Amino acid sequence: MGSTHPRPRFFTAYSFAIVTGALFVLSWVGQLVFQLIEVRNDSAEHGQAFEWAQFWPQFLSSTFENWQSEFLQLVWQAAGLALFYFWGSSQSREGDDRMEAKIDRLLMDRGIDPAEFELAEDLRAEGQVGRP
């Protein structure tokens, strides 16, 4: 059966990736332009002709240095944290325990015993009680 919610438009669904990609391309083009100007000025100061064959290795070297120092660290932080959260690291369990304690406290403030929900959930998991 199909979903009751229509699928969002492409630009709505992927807007973060599109904006991130556009910023990446703009910054890379900016690096290309400004490094090109710098290398051409440097060549002119030394009385040498600008050569593309010498420019590309220098440009790619600085690009990979930037990626190594910035992009890879950020990716590891974001992807690594998401992966550890998914695996259920001690930090993610701590957050779940805190959330459960807060919910239990709210239930007790309203005069409801949180243990009632644990029993009902256990019975549902065993298939003894139908879902509401």
Coordinates of C-alpha atoms in Angstrom, one line a residue:
M1 CA 0.0 0.0 0.0
G2 CA 1.1 3.6 -0.7
S3 CA 1.9 6.1 2.0
T4 CA -0.8 8.6 3.0
H5 CA 1.6 11.5 2.7
P6 CA 2.7 12.6 -0.7
R7 CA 6.4 12.6 -1.4
P8 CA 7.9 16.2 -1.0
R9 CA 9.2 18.0 -4.1
F10 CA 12.8 17.3 -4.9
F11 CA 14.1 20.8 -3.8
T12 CA 12.1 20.6 -0.6
A13 CA 13.3 17.1 0.3
Y14 CA 17.0 17.8 -0.6
S15 CA 17.2 21.6 0.2
F16 CA 20.0 21.1 2.8
A17 CA 22.1 19.0 0.4
I18 CA 21.5 21.5 -2.5
V19 CA 22.5 24.5 -0.4
T20 CA 25.5 22.7 1.0
G21 CA 26.6 21.6 -2.5
A22 CA 26.1 25.1 -3.9
L23 CA 28.2 26.6 -1.1
F24 CA 30.9 24.0 -1.7
V25 CA 31.0 24.7 -5.4
L26 CA 31.1 28.5 -4.8
S27 CA 33.9 28.2 -2.3
W28 CA 35.9 25.9 -4.6
V29 CA 35.5 28.3 -7.5
G30 CA 36.5 31.1 -5.3
Q31 CA 39.6 29.2 -4.2
L32 CA 40.4 28.6 -7.9
V33 CA 40.0 32.2 -8.9
F34 CA 42.0 33.7 -6.0
Q35 CA 44.8 31.1 -6.2
L36 CA 44.9 31.7 -10.0
I37 CA 45.4 35.4 -9.4
E38 CA 48.0 34.8 -6.8
V39 CA 50.0 32.4 -9.0
R40 CA 49.8 34.7 -12.0
N41 CA 51.0 37.6 -9.9
D42 CA 53.8 35.5 -8.4
S43 CA 54.9 34.4 -11.9
A44 CA 54.9 38.0 -13.2
E45 CA 57.0 39.2 -10.2
H46 CA 59.6 36.6 -11.0
G47 CA 59.5 37.4 -14.7
Q48 CA 58.2 33.9 -15.7
A49 CA 55.3 33.0 -17.8
F50 CA 52.2 31.5 -16.2
E51 CA 51.8 27.8 -16.9
W52 CA 48.7 25.7 -16.3
A53 CA 50.8 22.6 -15.9
Q54 CA 52.4 24.1 -12.8
F55 CA 49.1 25.6 -11.5
W56 CA 47.0 22.5 -11.3
P57 CA 49.2 20.4 -9.0
Q58 CA 49.5 23.4 -6.6
F59 CA 45.7 24.0 -6.7
L60 CA 44.9 20.3 -6.1
S61 CA 47.4 20.2 -3.3
S62 CA 45.8 23.1 -1.5
T63 CA 42.4 21.7 -2.1
F64 CA 43.2 18.4 -0.5
E65 CA 44.9 20.1 2.4
N66 CA 41.7 22.0 3.0
W67 CA 39.6 18.9 2.7
Q68 CA 41.8 17.0 5.1
S69 CA 41.9 19.6 7.7
E70 CA 38.3 20.8 7.6
F71 CA 35.9 18.5 5.6
L72 CA 37.1 15.2 6.9
Q73 CA 37.1 16.3 10.5
L74 CA 33.5 17.6 10.2
V75 CA 32.3 14.5 8.4
W76 CA 33.8 12.3 11.1
Q77 CA 32.2 14.4 13.8
A78 CA 28.8 14.3 12.2
A79 CA 28.9 10.7 10.8
G80 CA 30.7 9.3 13.8
L81 CA 28.3 10.8 16.3
A82 CA 25.3 9.6 14.3
L83 CA 26.8 6.1 14.0
F84 CA 27.6 5.9 17.7
Y85 CA 24.1 7.1 18.6
F86 CA 22.6 4.5 16.2
W87 CA 24.8 1.8 17.8
G88 CA 23.5 2.8 21.2
S89 CA 26.7 4.2 22.9
S90 CA 26.6 5.0 26.6
Q91 CA 25.9 8.7 25.8
S92 CA 22.8 7.9 23.7
R93 CA 21.4 5.5 26.4
E94 CA 22.0 8.3 29.0
G95 CA 19.8 10.6 27.0
D96 CA 17.1 8.0 26.7
D97 CA 17.3 7.3 30.5
R98 CA 17.0 11.0 31.3
M99 CA 14.0 11.3 28.9
E100 CA 12.3 8.3 30.5
A101 CA 12.9 9.7 34.0
K102 CA 11.4 13.1 33.0
I103 CA 8.3 11.4 31.6
D104 CA 7.9 9.2 34.7
R105 CA 8.1 12.4 36.9
L106 CA 5.4 14.1 34.8
L107 CA 3.2 11.0 35.1
M108 CA 3.7 10.9 38.9
D109 CA 2.9 14.6 39.2
R110 CA -0.5 13.8 37.6
G111 CA -1.1 10.9 40.0
I112 CA -0.3 8.2 37.4
D113 CA 1.9 5.2 38.2
P114 CA 4.5 4.9 35.5
A115 CA 4.7 1.1 36.3
E116 CA 1.3 0.7 34.7
F117 CA 2.7 1.6 31.3
E118 CA 5.6 -0.7 31.7
L119 CA 3.3 -3.6 32.4
A120 CA 1.0 -2.8 29.5
E121 CA 4.1 -2.5 27.2
D122 CA 5.5 -5.8 28.3
L123 CA 2.1 -7.5 27.7
R124 CA 1.9 -5.9 24.3
A125 CA 5.4 -7.1 23.4
E126 CA 4.4 -10.6 24.3
G127 CA 1.2 -10.4 22.2
Q128 CA -1.1 -10.8 25.2
V129 CA -2.8 -7.4 24.8
G130 CA -3.9 -5.7 21.6
R131 CA -2.7 -2.2 20.7
P132 CA -5.1 0.6 21.7

